[in-house]
Amino acid sequence: MAAVAAPPMSSRLRLSAGARAGTDPKGHSGPERKNPDRIGPAEAVSNTASRLIAANATGNGKRANRTASAVAGRATALRYAAWGWPVTPSTALPATADLEQVFATWSRLPDAPILAACGAAFDVIETHVPAGRTALARLDRLGVELGPVTIDPARGRIGFLVRADSAASISALIDRATGPTLIGRGAHFELPRTLDQPEPFRPTAAAGRFWLRPPGTPRPTLPTAHVVLGALALVPHRVPATSPICR
C-alpha cells in the first residue's frame, strides 16, 4: 500500500489557525464564540435588574407576611431604576437609580410611595382629565409617538411624561390659571406602584395613580414638551388647573 504523504507544514499551520478562528478546513466561518466575561453596561444593568427582581419575587422566607402590594411596589421601583429613573420613598432621602440601593430601600420600606425626581430623567405635564384625553386622542390621530401617560382619578389629572428640561424655554408662555402644570427640576412626582393596567380599566377615585399609557419598552422613549403642549393648546380649558403632586 502506498504511503500517504503528510500535508506540508504551511497547510498544517493554516488548519490550526482556522480551527482557532472558528472555521472549518474549507474556510467556512463557524459560530462566533462570545467571551462571557465581556458584557456591555446596558447588559450588566439588565442582568442586575433581573436578578434583583427575581429575588424580590421569591424572597428569603424571613418576611412571609409581606403583602402582594409591597412585593409589587419593590419590583416596580426596580424597573423604574433600571430605566435610569432616579426614585426615592421620601423627599427627605436622595433619589437614586442604583439598583442595589433601590432594592435595599424598598426592602426596609415596602409600602412606601415611589417618588421620581423630576428634571433628571423626565419632566411631567399635568392637566385635567377632559383636556388630557382630548389631546391624547388628537395626537393618536396624527400618529404622534407618545411616552408613558398617568391618570390620577382622585385628583382628576392626567400626566404626560416628557423629556427633562424640554419645556424650560416655553414655560413662561403657559397660563398658570387655566393651562397645564409643568412639574420639573426640583419637584417630585409620585409614580404608579404597578406597571400593570387593570383590565377592563375603570379608574375610580380610590384607585390611586395608574398608567393610562403604560411604559412598553425596555427604556421608554419620551416626547419633547412642545409636542404635548401644542396639542393641549388647541383644547378649550374650562376646568381650573389644580396643584401637582410636589412633595
Short mmCIF file of C-alpha atoms in Angstrom, two decimals:
data_model
loop_
_atom_site.label_atom_id
_atom_site.label_comp_id
_atom_site.label_asym_id
_atom_site.label_seq_id
_atom_site.Cartn_x
_atom_site.Cartn_y
_atom_site.Cartn_z
CA MET A 1 0.00 0.00 0.00
CA ALA A 2 1.34 3.38 -0.95
CA ALA A 3 2.20 5.68 1.95
CA VAL A 4 0.05 8.80 2.38
CA ALA A 5 2.18 11.88 2.49
CA ALA A 6 1.61 14.30 5.40
CA PRO A 7 0.35 17.76 4.42
CA PRO A 8 3.03 20.42 4.16
CA MET A 9 3.85 22.40 7.29
CA SER A 10 2.23 25.57 5.84
CA SER A 11 -1.08 23.71 5.35
CA ARG A 12 -0.98 22.41 8.91
CA LEU A 13 -0.42 25.90 10.20
CA ARG A 14 -3.36 27.19 8.19
CA LEU A 15 -5.57 24.38 9.50
CA SER A 16 -4.54 25.11 13.07
CA ALA A 17 -5.19 28.83 12.66
CA GLY A 18 -8.58 28.09 11.05
CA ALA A 19 -9.59 25.88 13.98
CA ARG A 20 -8.71 28.62 16.45
CA ALA A 21 -10.65 31.21 14.42
CA GLY A 22 -13.77 29.02 14.29
CA THR A 23 -13.54 27.97 10.60
CA ASP A 24 -13.58 24.54 9.01
CA PRO A 25 -10.80 23.33 6.67
CA LYS A 26 -12.74 24.77 3.68
CA GLY A 27 -12.72 28.24 5.16
CA HIS A 28 -16.39 28.44 6.26
CA SER A 29 -16.91 30.57 9.31
CA GLY A 30 -18.34 28.90 12.37
CA PRO A 31 -20.43 30.48 15.13
CA GLU A 32 -18.68 33.29 16.94
CA ARG A 33 -17.76 32.42 20.49
CA LYS A 34 -18.64 35.17 22.97
CA ASN A 35 -16.50 35.85 25.96
CA PRO A 36 -18.85 35.57 28.95
CA ASP A 37 -16.64 37.95 30.92
CA ARG A 38 -17.20 40.78 28.44
CA ILE A 39 -20.63 42.40 28.64
CA GLY A 40 -21.68 45.96 27.98
CA PRO A 41 -23.02 48.38 30.60
CA ALA A 42 -26.61 48.05 29.40
CA GLU A 43 -26.47 44.24 29.62
CA ALA A 44 -24.90 44.48 33.06
CA VAL A 45 -27.75 46.69 34.31
CA SER A 46 -30.33 44.36 32.77
CA ASN A 47 -28.72 41.32 34.41
CA THR A 48 -28.64 43.05 37.80
CA ALA A 49 -32.26 44.17 37.48
CA SER A 50 -33.38 40.67 36.53
CA ARG A 51 -31.52 39.15 39.46
CA LEU A 52 -32.93 41.60 41.99
CA ILE A 53 -36.47 41.36 40.62
CA ALA A 54 -36.27 37.57 40.82
CA ALA A 55 -35.07 37.85 44.41
CA ASN A 56 -37.92 40.23 45.10
CA ALA A 57 -40.44 37.68 43.81
CA THR A 58 -39.08 34.65 45.67
CA GLY A 59 -37.98 36.28 48.91
CA ASN A 60 -35.91 34.53 51.55
CA GLY A 61 -38.69 33.27 53.80
CA LYS A 62 -37.99 35.79 56.55
CA ARG A 63 -40.85 38.07 55.60
CA ALA A 64 -43.74 35.74 54.95
CA ASN A 65 -46.21 38.41 56.00
CA ARG A 66 -45.31 40.81 53.20
CA THR A 67 -48.34 41.82 51.20
CA ALA A 68 -48.59 41.36 47.45
CA SER A 69 -48.77 45.14 47.11
CA ALA A 70 -45.47 45.58 48.94
CA VAL A 71 -43.72 43.00 46.76
CA ALA A 72 -45.13 44.57 43.61
CA GLY A 73 -44.06 48.02 44.77
CA ARG A 74 -40.43 46.99 45.17
CA ALA A 75 -40.40 45.21 41.81
CA THR A 76 -41.84 48.32 40.14
CA ALA A 77 -39.29 50.59 41.82
CA LEU A 78 -36.55 48.31 40.47
CA ARG A 79 -37.97 48.59 36.95
CA TYR A 80 -38.01 52.37 37.14
CA ALA A 81 -34.42 52.42 38.37
CA ALA A 82 -33.35 50.02 35.61
CA TRP A 83 -34.66 52.60 33.09
CA GLY A 84 -32.43 55.24 34.69
CA TRP A 85 -35.26 56.98 36.56
CA PRO A 86 -34.00 58.15 39.99
CA VAL A 87 -36.59 57.29 42.65
CA THR A 88 -36.96 57.78 46.38
CA PRO A 89 -39.54 56.85 49.03
CA SER A 90 -39.38 60.32 50.57
CA THR A 91 -38.16 63.80 49.71
CA ALA A 92 -36.02 63.55 52.84
CA LEU A 93 -33.90 60.95 51.04
CA PRO A 94 -31.94 61.50 47.81
CA ALA A 95 -33.34 59.88 44.68
CA THR A 96 -31.24 57.16 43.09
CA ALA A 97 -31.27 54.81 40.11
CA ASP A 98 -28.78 52.43 41.76
CA LEU A 99 -30.46 49.03 41.71
CA GLU A 100 -28.85 47.71 44.89
CA GLN A 101 -29.86 50.83 46.83
CA VAL A 102 -33.40 50.72 45.47
CA PHE A 103 -33.73 47.06 46.42
CA ALA A 104 -32.48 47.75 49.94
CA THR A 105 -34.65 50.85 50.41
CA TRP A 106 -37.94 49.21 49.42
CA SER A 107 -36.98 46.13 51.43
CA ARG A 108 -36.93 48.35 54.53
CA LEU A 109 -39.94 50.43 53.42
CA PRO A 110 -42.05 48.03 51.32
CA ASP A 111 -45.21 50.15 51.43
CA ALA A 112 -43.50 53.47 50.71
CA PRO A 113 -44.55 55.55 47.70
CA ILE A 114 -42.31 55.70 44.63
CA LEU A 115 -41.36 59.32 44.05
CA ALA A 116 -39.42 60.26 40.91
CA ALA A 117 -37.07 63.21 40.92
CA CYS A 118 -38.26 65.36 38.01
CA GLY A 119 -35.68 67.06 35.87
CA ALA A 120 -33.34 64.06 35.98
CA ALA A 121 -34.86 61.52 33.58
CA PHE A 122 -38.10 63.28 32.68
CA ASP A 123 -40.49 66.14 33.43
CA VAL A 124 -44.27 65.87 33.69
CA ILE A 125 -47.01 67.93 32.07
CA GLU A 126 -50.23 67.62 34.06
CA THR A 127 -53.68 68.71 33.02
CA HIS A 128 -57.25 67.89 33.95
CA VAL A 129 -58.72 64.68 32.54
CA PRO A 130 -61.05 66.07 29.83
CA ALA A 131 -58.29 68.18 28.25
CA GLY A 132 -55.77 65.39 28.59
CA ARG A 133 -57.97 62.81 26.92
CA THR A 134 -58.83 65.20 24.10
CA ALA A 135 -55.16 65.99 23.48
CA LEU A 136 -54.29 62.29 23.67
CA ALA A 137 -56.92 61.42 21.05
CA ARG A 138 -55.68 64.24 18.78
CA LEU A 139 -52.07 63.08 18.98
CA ASP A 140 -53.12 59.48 18.31
CA ARG A 141 -54.98 60.56 15.16
CA LEU A 142 -51.85 62.37 13.98
CA GLY A 143 -49.74 59.28 14.60
CA VAL A 144 -47.53 61.03 17.15
CA GLU A 145 -45.49 58.64 19.28
CA LEU A 146 -46.02 59.46 22.94
CA GLY A 147 -44.32 58.28 26.07
CA PRO A 148 -45.97 56.97 29.23
CA VAL A 149 -49.11 58.75 30.47
CA THR A 150 -50.53 58.57 34.01
CA ILE A 151 -54.02 59.17 35.34
CA ASP A 152 -54.98 60.16 38.88
CA PRO A 153 -58.79 59.74 39.20
CA ALA A 154 -58.92 61.17 42.72
CA ARG A 155 -57.45 64.47 41.55
CA GLY A 156 -58.88 64.31 38.05
CA ARG A 157 -55.45 64.74 36.48
CA ILE A 158 -53.58 63.21 33.56
CA GLY A 159 -49.78 63.38 33.44
CA PHE A 160 -47.65 63.21 30.27
CA LEU A 161 -44.02 62.21 30.80
CA VAL A 162 -41.76 64.32 28.56
CA ARG A 163 -38.03 64.83 28.13
CA ALA A 164 -36.32 66.52 31.03
CA ASP A 165 -35.96 70.31 30.72
CA SER A 166 -37.63 70.35 27.29
CA ALA A 167 -40.26 72.85 28.48
CA ALA A 168 -37.88 75.30 30.13
CA SER A 169 -37.86 77.75 27.22
CA ILE A 170 -41.65 77.94 26.89
CA SER A 171 -42.84 77.60 30.48
CA ALA A 172 -43.28 81.39 30.79
CA LEU A 173 -45.86 81.33 27.98
CA ILE A 174 -48.25 78.99 29.80
CA ASP A 175 -51.27 80.46 31.56
CA ARG A 176 -50.86 79.22 35.14
CA ALA A 177 -54.54 79.83 35.91
CA THR A 178 -56.08 77.70 33.17
CA GLY A 179 -53.23 75.97 31.38
CA PRO A 180 -51.40 72.73 32.12
CA THR A 181 -48.96 72.42 35.00
CA LEU A 182 -45.26 71.76 34.43
CA ILE A 183 -43.53 69.60 37.02
CA GLY A 184 -39.81 69.87 36.52
CA ARG A 185 -36.43 70.08 38.20
CA GLY A 186 -36.59 70.30 41.97
CA ALA A 187 -40.03 68.65 42.25
CA HIS A 188 -41.10 65.06 42.82
CA PHE A 189 -43.81 63.12 41.05
CA GLU A 190 -45.37 60.01 42.54
CA LEU A 191 -45.28 57.12 40.07
CA PRO A 192 -47.77 54.23 39.98
CA ARG A 193 -46.84 51.29 42.20
CA THR A 194 -47.57 48.80 39.44
CA LEU A 195 -46.83 48.63 35.72
CA ASP A 196 -49.92 46.52 35.12
CA GLN A 197 -53.10 48.17 33.91
CA PRO A 198 -56.33 46.61 35.20
CA GLU A 199 -58.47 45.01 32.51
CA PRO A 200 -61.04 46.30 31.91
CA PHE A 201 -59.61 49.63 33.05
CA ARG A 202 -62.19 51.53 35.11
CA PRO A 203 -60.34 54.17 37.16
CA THR A 204 -62.00 55.20 40.40
CA ALA A 205 -61.23 57.88 42.95
CA ALA A 206 -59.92 55.23 45.37
CA ALA A 207 -57.67 53.53 42.83
CA GLY A 208 -54.68 55.85 43.19
CA ARG A 209 -52.46 56.73 40.25
CA PHE A 210 -52.27 54.31 37.32
CA TRP A 211 -50.64 54.21 33.92
CA LEU A 212 -53.15 55.30 31.30
CA ARG A 213 -50.42 54.51 28.75
CA PRO A 214 -48.03 52.10 30.48
CA PRO A 215 -44.31 52.16 29.63
CA GLY A 216 -43.97 49.50 26.96
CA THR A 217 -40.29 49.38 26.01
CA PRO A 218 -37.06 48.40 27.79
CA ARG A 219 -36.46 52.13 28.24
CA PRO A 220 -39.45 54.30 27.32
CA THR A 221 -38.98 56.95 24.65
CA LEU A 222 -40.22 60.37 25.74
CA PRO A 223 -41.52 63.19 23.52
CA THR A 224 -40.47 66.80 23.89
CA ALA A 225 -42.75 69.04 25.91
CA HIS A 226 -43.82 71.21 22.97
CA VAL A 227 -45.48 68.18 21.30
CA VAL A 228 -47.85 67.73 24.24
CA LEU A 229 -48.29 71.44 24.92
CA GLY A 230 -49.15 72.07 21.26
CA ALA A 231 -51.99 69.54 21.44
CA LEU A 232 -53.22 70.93 24.76
CA ALA A 233 -53.19 74.49 23.39
CA LEU A 234 -55.94 73.51 20.94
CA VAL A 235 -58.20 72.22 23.72
CA PRO A 236 -60.61 74.68 25.40
CA HIS A 237 -59.78 74.78 29.10
CA ARG A 238 -62.95 75.05 31.12
CA VAL A 239 -61.73 73.38 34.30
CA PRO A 240 -59.26 75.30 36.50
CA ALA A 241 -55.87 73.64 36.85
CA THR A 242 -55.04 72.21 40.26
CA SER A 243 -51.74 71.90 42.01
CA PRO A 244 -49.47 68.99 41.05
CA ILE A 245 -48.12 66.43 43.44
CA CYS A 246 -44.87 68.08 44.50
CA ARG A 247 -43.66 66.66 47.78
#
